[in-house]
Structure formats: structure tokens, C-alpha cells
Amino acid sequence: MALIVQKYGGSSVADATSIKRVAKRVTEAKKAGHDVVVVVSAMGDTTDELIDLAQQVTPLPPQREMDILLTAGERISMSLLAMAINNLGVEAKSFTGQQAGVITDEVYGKARIIDVSPSRIRDTVARGEVAIVAGFQGVNPSTNDVTTLGRGGSDTTAVALAASLKADVCEIYTDVDGVFTADPRIVPNARKLDRISYDEMLEMAASGAKVLMLRCVEYARRYEVPVHVRSSFSTHTGTLVTNEPDPDLDSEKDTTMEQPIIAGVAHDRSEAKITVVGVPDVPGKAARIFEVVAAAGVNLDMIVQNVSAAATGLTDISFTLPATDGATATQALTAHQPDIGFQSLQYDDAIGKLSLIGAGMKSHPGVSARLFAALSEAGINIEMISTSEIRISVVTRADSLDDAVRAVHTAFELDSEQDEAVVYGGTGR
Ligand code: ASP
Ligand code: MG
């Protein structure tokens, strides 16, 4: 008997029929003798619809009210699921994030969990009942206001609860069969990974793979929570995120099998590029530019500085940032144009980023050469490059990103010869 935390995403609880299907799945785990705690997202596109509604009322909704509004989505799905489970003869109770003891900082819209004290959840489970918790929300103890954790935050709720309850596993149920070598919506013959390490999953999530939220993976790694990503629409085994070595890859049993070099190819369409043109090439200018951007609260990703032209002593500096921060960064830099002394700014949001991720690249030479060869054969121009120990990222034109992902996926022999990956649900909204 195990303690299992199960998290169901919005597409798994999109309507009454889906909620009843999830209820059945929960009761099956319960009847198999396990203790079950369930975390739910809002039904289908509810969160987006609530955001649209707020926008219709006012262009600038107060953040406190926005969080109260958005927490309603998860409260709808949690209570409906509790009713459906009760209807199948198993006792179930639902709890808001606050009731479940999810304590956060005070940052509305992207609060961080600072503590979880789930005594009511423990009591519920001890009574043999199923506890259902609203994902994506908590409470700030100093204001006593509800907060939300940022889009996709229910994954983090689930992992944080699993860590606090010392659960045996945190199962994240989604609309694909696990973590794939690329987004199956772009690469239909992407392959499902049986296992992936926390570090690789962290790089995948940070590079745009949406299957797990970045914070959730950070949390899982810190507390070593084994995360099983799987589909609520099938009974297939999914992907285990863990640092435990694969028992099937025991080198003494089979020396021909090796850990794969590459875990996968991630892509991200959410960034933009700012080029600061004509920056005087003297010490201190780059520092000023990035101080100004940081003071505006904007996080940068890649940075490139060109060699300065000898004749002019001027250089160009380009960097990428979330496109949603584009206006903020541009305004801040323009305000400081006189003291920094650059000539002009270029803003470009028609870029895409491809990232190749794999722990094996540390010890295998030639990975970048193969990546660049694949892109050049596909006729794709590379605009920027950045690397970490286990990742290489390149910026391309947004409209060649899908082709780039497919070309690189094939070049690293990641294509599956078997069936096409199935995307069961979700509008991808
Ligand atoms: N309902 C929230 C969202 O759509 C949280 C989640 O789904 O995890 O972002
Ligand atoms: Mg989600």
C-alpha cells in the first residue's frame, strides 16, 4: 500500500463525463489499497475564460481581485470531483489551497509556496477518505489573502503536497502519454521517454516544454519526489522523473545498452529579441544596459555582443526576454538612451528558440557540430546560440521553428519507428 498524490490537468476534467472518468480512476487506486490525495486544475479552458471576462470588465484588473477570481476555477472542479467520487461509494472531501495548508509569499499571480502544513489532508486520509485539493492556489499568512501560483501551477501544488506528505509517488495526469523527445503536436513520431533525470527535465521545462511547470520540477528535485507523468485517457505507463538509475539498464546485465545522449528537443515561441544598436564599446555600458532592464523587473535569457567596428568604436548588443516583457524593457531602455548613449533599439518578436537537452552531451563530443549541420541542411539560419552543460539553444525565425525541431529530432535519431504519439485532449489554448 502506498500514498499516491494524483494531479489531473484541465483537459482531464473538462466536462461532467471527464470528471466521472477521473472519479472512477481515483476510486480504482483507492480500491487497490492505496491512500489517495488528488489535486485538480480548473475545468478545460476555465482559467483563460476567467481572464477574458476580467479583461472585458477592465483593462487593468487589481491583482488581488484577479487571484480571487482565478482560484474559483479550481474550486469548481474540486467539488464536482468530490461529488462524483462520493457517488461511486467512496468518501471524498475537497479543500481549497488555504484549507489544505498551502502557504505562499505575497506575490499575486505568481506566488511561491513557502510552506505546506496539510494537517486536514492527513486527517482525511487517515479516516480512509480521498482528499481533493484545489491546485494553483494558496494563502499568504500576512495578508490572509488567497494567491495563485502562476499558469500551470497545479503541478507545483501536487509536488509540494507530495513532498510534505512524503508520498511514494506524485502522478501528474495529462493529455499525452508522458514526456516526449519533442512536442508530439509538432513531431508526431516523437518518442515517449521511460525516464528522465531532474536536471534534464528542468532544462526541458525552462526551454519551453509545457508538459511540466518549471517550479514543479525545481520542487521535485529539491525534495526528490518521484514524478510519474502519464495520461488520464489511457492506462499506459508514462515517464518517471527521477535520479534513480533505470533498473533495466544495469550495466552488468546488458553492456550493449547505454544511457541515451539526448533526452529531447524543446521549443519556445514566447520570447522576443531586443537589439541595442550602436553602443559605445567602453567598459560599463553593458552593465548599464542590464541594470536598467533588471530594474524594470525583466528576466533575460540569451545575450550576444558583436565585435565592435574599429572605425566607429560602436557595438550592438542583443538579448532575448519573455515577449510579455517587451514593452516594459523597451520603455526602460528608451528612457535611459541619453545616459547610455546607444543609437537605436530594434524589437523583434518573430523569433523561436530550439533547445537540445541531454545529460550525455557532457561526455560526448560533436553534439553541437551535429546540431548545426542538421539546421544548415534544413536551410535554417541561426541567429543566437547559448549553452549550458547539458543544453544547447539556438534562436531561429519563428516561422522556421517547427521545421528546425523536426530536422534536429531526426538528426539525433530520436524519431520513433512505432506508432505516432497520441494527443488525447486539450485545445492547446
Ligand atoms: N488552471 C490554472 C491554469 O490554467 C492552473 C493549472 O492548470 O495548473 O494555468
Ligand atoms: Mg496545466
XYZ file of C-alpha atoms in Angstrom, residues 43-372:
330
model
C -12.048 22.548 -15.992
C -10.853 22.872 -19.603
C -10.194 26.486 -20.567
C -11.876 27.943 -17.472
C -8.818 29.932 -16.370
C -8.457 31.560 -19.810
C -12.178 32.313 -19.855
C -11.997 33.967 -16.443
C -9.051 36.089 -17.624
C -11.039 37.104 -20.734
C -14.003 38.044 -18.547
C -11.863 40.244 -16.334
C -10.417 41.958 -19.413
C -13.935 42.746 -20.576
C -14.675 44.443 -17.270
C -11.461 46.450 -17.023
C -8.158 46.625 -18.890
C -6.203 46.614 -15.626
C -7.833 44.354 -13.041
C -6.403 44.708 -9.499
C -4.100 41.746 -8.908
C -5.717 40.813 -5.621
C -9.134 40.507 -7.269
C -7.617 38.640 -10.202
C -6.285 35.973 -7.851
C -9.602 35.622 -6.048
C -11.299 35.260 -9.419
C -8.889 32.647 -10.771
C -8.941 30.463 -7.657
C -12.634 29.925 -8.364
C -11.810 27.709 -11.364
C -10.154 25.018 -9.260
C -12.892 25.203 -6.627
C -15.445 24.243 -9.235
C -13.546 21.156 -10.390
C -12.558 20.019 -6.878
C -16.098 19.970 -5.527
C -17.554 18.323 -8.631
C -14.896 15.620 -8.463
C -15.618 15.036 -4.762
C -19.314 14.612 -5.597
C -18.541 12.173 -8.409
C -16.306 10.076 -6.155
C -18.892 10.038 -3.367
C -21.405 8.862 -5.944
C -19.191 5.815 -6.577
C -19.426 4.891 -2.897
C -16.040 6.237 -1.763
C -15.886 9.067 0.762
C -14.192 12.168 -0.633
C -13.809 15.760 0.560
C -12.496 18.781 -1.285
C -10.293 21.551 0.130
C -9.154 24.920 -1.156
C -5.419 25.600 -1.173
C -5.864 27.599 2.014
C -7.746 24.771 3.752
C -5.080 22.315 2.624
C -2.379 24.423 4.301
C -0.618 25.727 1.193
C 1.222 28.823 2.453
C 2.718 31.240 -0.080
C 4.522 34.566 -0.266
C 2.508 37.703 -1.064
C 3.145 37.977 -4.825
C -0.260 37.862 -6.501
C -0.337 35.980 -9.785
C 2.975 34.183 -9.297
C 3.222 33.372 -5.617
C 5.826 30.915 -4.390
C 4.947 28.175 -1.938
C 6.905 28.744 1.254
C 5.376 26.010 3.408
C 2.784 23.260 3.287
C 1.106 22.121 6.503
C -1.553 19.722 5.325
C -2.989 18.543 8.674
C -6.556 18.418 7.348
C -5.382 16.391 4.366
C -3.560 13.957 6.670
C -6.654 13.592 8.864
C -8.875 12.991 5.871
C -6.590 10.294 4.506
C -6.276 8.716 7.966
C -10.058 8.351 8.046
C -9.823 6.361 4.820
C -11.270 9.155 2.684
C -9.979 10.689 -0.511
C -8.755 14.288 -0.121
C -9.150 16.557 -3.123
C -7.173 19.785 -3.235
C -7.625 22.806 -5.485
C -4.400 23.283 -7.416
C -2.621 26.553 -8.302
C -3.535 28.422 -5.113
C -2.544 29.124 -1.557
C -2.823 31.770 1.109
C -0.414 34.461 2.231
C -0.298 34.437 6.057
C 0.483 38.133 6.471
C -2.446 39.410 4.394
C -4.662 36.322 4.763
C -5.461 36.758 1.059
C -5.598 33.932 -1.464
C -2.829 33.843 -4.054
C -2.250 31.960 -7.295
C 0.988 30.263 -8.283
C 1.170 31.244 -11.965
C -0.149 29.459 -15.040
C 0.222 25.701 -14.833
C 0.692 25.982 -11.072
C -1.351 22.919 -10.133
C 1.639 20.723 -10.947
C 3.576 22.574 -8.266
C 0.743 22.166 -5.750
C 0.798 18.419 -6.365
C 4.548 18.032 -5.956
C 4.634 20.292 -2.889
C 1.870 18.253 -1.250
C 3.604 15.006 -2.189
C 6.833 16.265 -0.607
C 5.097 17.386 2.554
C 3.062 14.178 2.899
C 6.129 12.064 1.984
C 4.072 10.397 -0.705
C 5.532 7.422 -2.540
C 4.859 8.993 -5.921
C 3.285 12.069 -7.470
C 1.334 11.119 -10.580
C 0.729 14.005 -12.990
C -2.136 13.100 -15.324
C -2.204 14.996 -18.578
C -3.413 14.691 -22.180
C -0.320 12.935 -23.568
C 1.263 9.631 -22.501
C 4.286 11.176 -20.812
C 7.329 13.294 -21.553
C 8.286 13.021 -25.206
C 11.533 13.633 -27.080
C 9.728 16.632 -28.653
C 6.234 18.119 -28.517
C 4.082 15.466 -30.251
C 1.922 18.265 -31.633
C 4.902 19.252 -33.825
C 6.757 15.954 -34.165
C 4.110 13.228 -34.473
C 6.708 10.450 -34.286
C 8.300 11.780 -31.107
C 9.200 9.043 -28.687
C 7.969 8.697 -25.118
C 10.775 8.695 -22.557
C 10.572 5.997 -19.891
C 12.750 8.023 -17.529
C 14.337 11.427 -17.356
C 16.564 12.989 -14.688
C 15.522 16.055 -12.701
C 18.268 18.136 -14.337
C 17.189 17.207 -17.846
C 13.522 17.771 -17.037
C 14.424 21.137 -15.514
C 16.183 22.203 -18.730
C 13.260 20.916 -20.822
C 10.735 22.875 -18.755
C 12.906 26.007 -18.768
C 13.274 25.693 -22.544
C 9.559 25.732 -23.230
C 8.388 22.112 -22.823
C 4.940 22.653 -21.316
C 4.337 19.165 -20.005
C 5.551 20.166 -16.505
C 5.845 23.614 -14.980
C 9.408 24.699 -14.173
C 8.731 25.389 -10.493
C 7.186 21.972 -10.079
C 10.369 20.319 -11.362
C 12.534 22.518 -9.106
C 10.427 21.416 -6.162
C 10.550 17.763 -7.154
C 14.320 17.885 -7.489
C 14.843 19.648 -4.175
C 12.729 17.114 -2.242
C 13.468 14.168 -4.529
C 9.809 13.483 -5.213
C 9.449 10.821 -7.913
C 7.068 12.250 -10.529
C 5.187 9.962 -12.892
C 3.852 11.904 -15.898
C 1.092 9.910 -17.611
C -2.184 10.171 -19.461
C -5.586 10.144 -17.807
C -7.006 8.919 -21.119
C -5.043 5.638 -21.219
C -3.559 3.161 -18.755
C -0.065 3.230 -20.284
C 2.921 3.695 -18.040
C 4.210 7.219 -18.588
C 7.551 8.874 -17.862
C 9.258 8.721 -14.483
C 11.159 11.863 -13.492
C 13.780 10.661 -11.043
C 17.505 10.400 -10.424
C 17.227 6.715 -9.573
C 19.016 4.690 -12.244
C 16.847 2.569 -14.502
C 16.966 -0.996 -13.151
C 16.640 -2.274 -16.751
C 19.869 -0.506 -17.663
C 22.010 -2.430 -15.190
C 25.367 -2.493 -16.958
C 26.226 -5.922 -15.584
C 23.112 -7.401 -17.103
C 23.489 -5.886 -20.535
C 26.559 -3.977 -21.583
C 25.188 -3.123 -25.015
C 22.594 -0.785 -23.556
C 23.674 2.738 -22.815
C 22.004 5.798 -21.365
C 20.844 7.938 -24.279
C 22.954 11.017 -25.037
C 19.999 13.239 -25.857
C 16.778 13.397 -23.843
C 14.872 15.620 -26.221
C 14.285 18.776 -28.247
C 12.254 21.571 -26.658
C 10.957 24.703 -28.325
C 9.733 28.071 -27.167
C 7.788 30.680 -29.084
C 7.205 33.033 -26.180
C 10.393 35.107 -26.371
C 11.368 38.279 -28.207
C 14.705 39.838 -29.090
C 15.884 43.373 -28.394
C 18.978 44.699 -30.157
C 20.623 47.769 -28.711
C 22.297 49.321 -31.750
C 25.397 51.492 -31.637
C 26.550 51.081 -28.038
C 29.885 52.829 -27.263
C 32.393 49.966 -26.809
C 33.805 51.127 -23.466
C 33.706 49.487 -20.040
C 30.447 49.884 -18.122
C 27.954 50.194 -20.979
C 26.764 46.575 -20.904
C 26.448 46.831 -17.139
C 24.254 49.951 -17.507
C 22.003 48.310 -20.097
C 21.391 45.262 -17.977
C 20.963 47.288 -14.789
C 18.211 49.255 -16.485
C 16.499 46.088 -17.725
C 16.824 44.387 -14.327
C 15.457 47.429 -12.526
C 12.369 47.134 -14.743
C 11.867 43.627 -13.314
C 12.609 41.837 -16.590
C 14.448 38.495 -16.723
C 16.785 37.959 -19.666
C 17.599 34.729 -21.387
C 20.323 34.845 -24.066
C 22.796 37.704 -24.595
C 25.058 38.350 -27.585
C 27.530 41.203 -28.127
C 29.054 41.744 -31.542
C 32.671 42.670 -32.208
C 32.791 46.438 -32.437
C 33.579 48.094 -35.711
C 37.107 49.572 -35.368
C 36.182 52.678 -37.333
C 33.266 53.684 -35.123
C 34.078 52.131 -31.745
C 30.422 51.119 -31.567
C 28.946 47.688 -30.990
C 25.491 46.028 -30.969
C 24.147 44.049 -28.021
C 21.192 41.686 -28.477
C 19.294 39.818 -25.818
C 16.145 37.718 -25.571
C 13.402 38.105 -22.988
C 9.781 36.994 -22.497
C 7.739 38.768 -25.204
C 5.270 39.791 -22.496
C 8.035 41.965 -21.011
C 8.975 43.522 -24.359
C 7.188 46.831 -23.879
C 8.497 47.270 -20.336
C 12.122 46.670 -21.342
C 11.896 48.884 -24.435
C 10.397 51.770 -22.447
C 13.012 51.464 -19.703
C 15.901 51.467 -22.185
C 14.475 54.356 -24.205
C 14.203 56.410 -21.029
C 17.939 55.841 -20.463
C 19.070 56.325 -24.053
C 20.759 59.695 -23.296
C 22.921 58.406 -20.458
C 23.792 55.038 -22.025
C 24.406 56.697 -25.371
C 23.243 53.987 -27.784
C 21.884 54.892 -31.236
C 18.638 52.953 -31.504
C 16.632 49.912 -30.403
C 15.289 47.087 -32.552
C 12.481 44.906 -31.303
C 11.741 41.537 -32.895
C 9.129 39.131 -31.605
C 9.109 36.847 -34.651
C 11.756 34.569 -33.160
C 11.694 30.981 -31.944
C 14.069 29.071 -29.704
C 15.073 25.446 -30.093
C 16.903 23.629 -27.303
C 18.609 20.268 -27.429
C 18.852 18.680 -23.988
C 20.745 15.668 -22.702
C 23.000 14.827 -19.777
C 25.096 12.705 -22.136
C 26.361 15.710 -24.092
C 28.786 16.468 -21.248
C 30.836 13.424 -22.188
C 30.146 13.162 -25.926
C 31.961 15.471 -28.331
C 30.363 16.528 -31.604
C 26.842 17.240 -30.387
C 26.913 20.909 -31.424
C 28.502 20.085 -34.778
C 25.687 17.631 -35.480
C 23.050 20.139 -34.393
C 24.388 22.923 -36.612
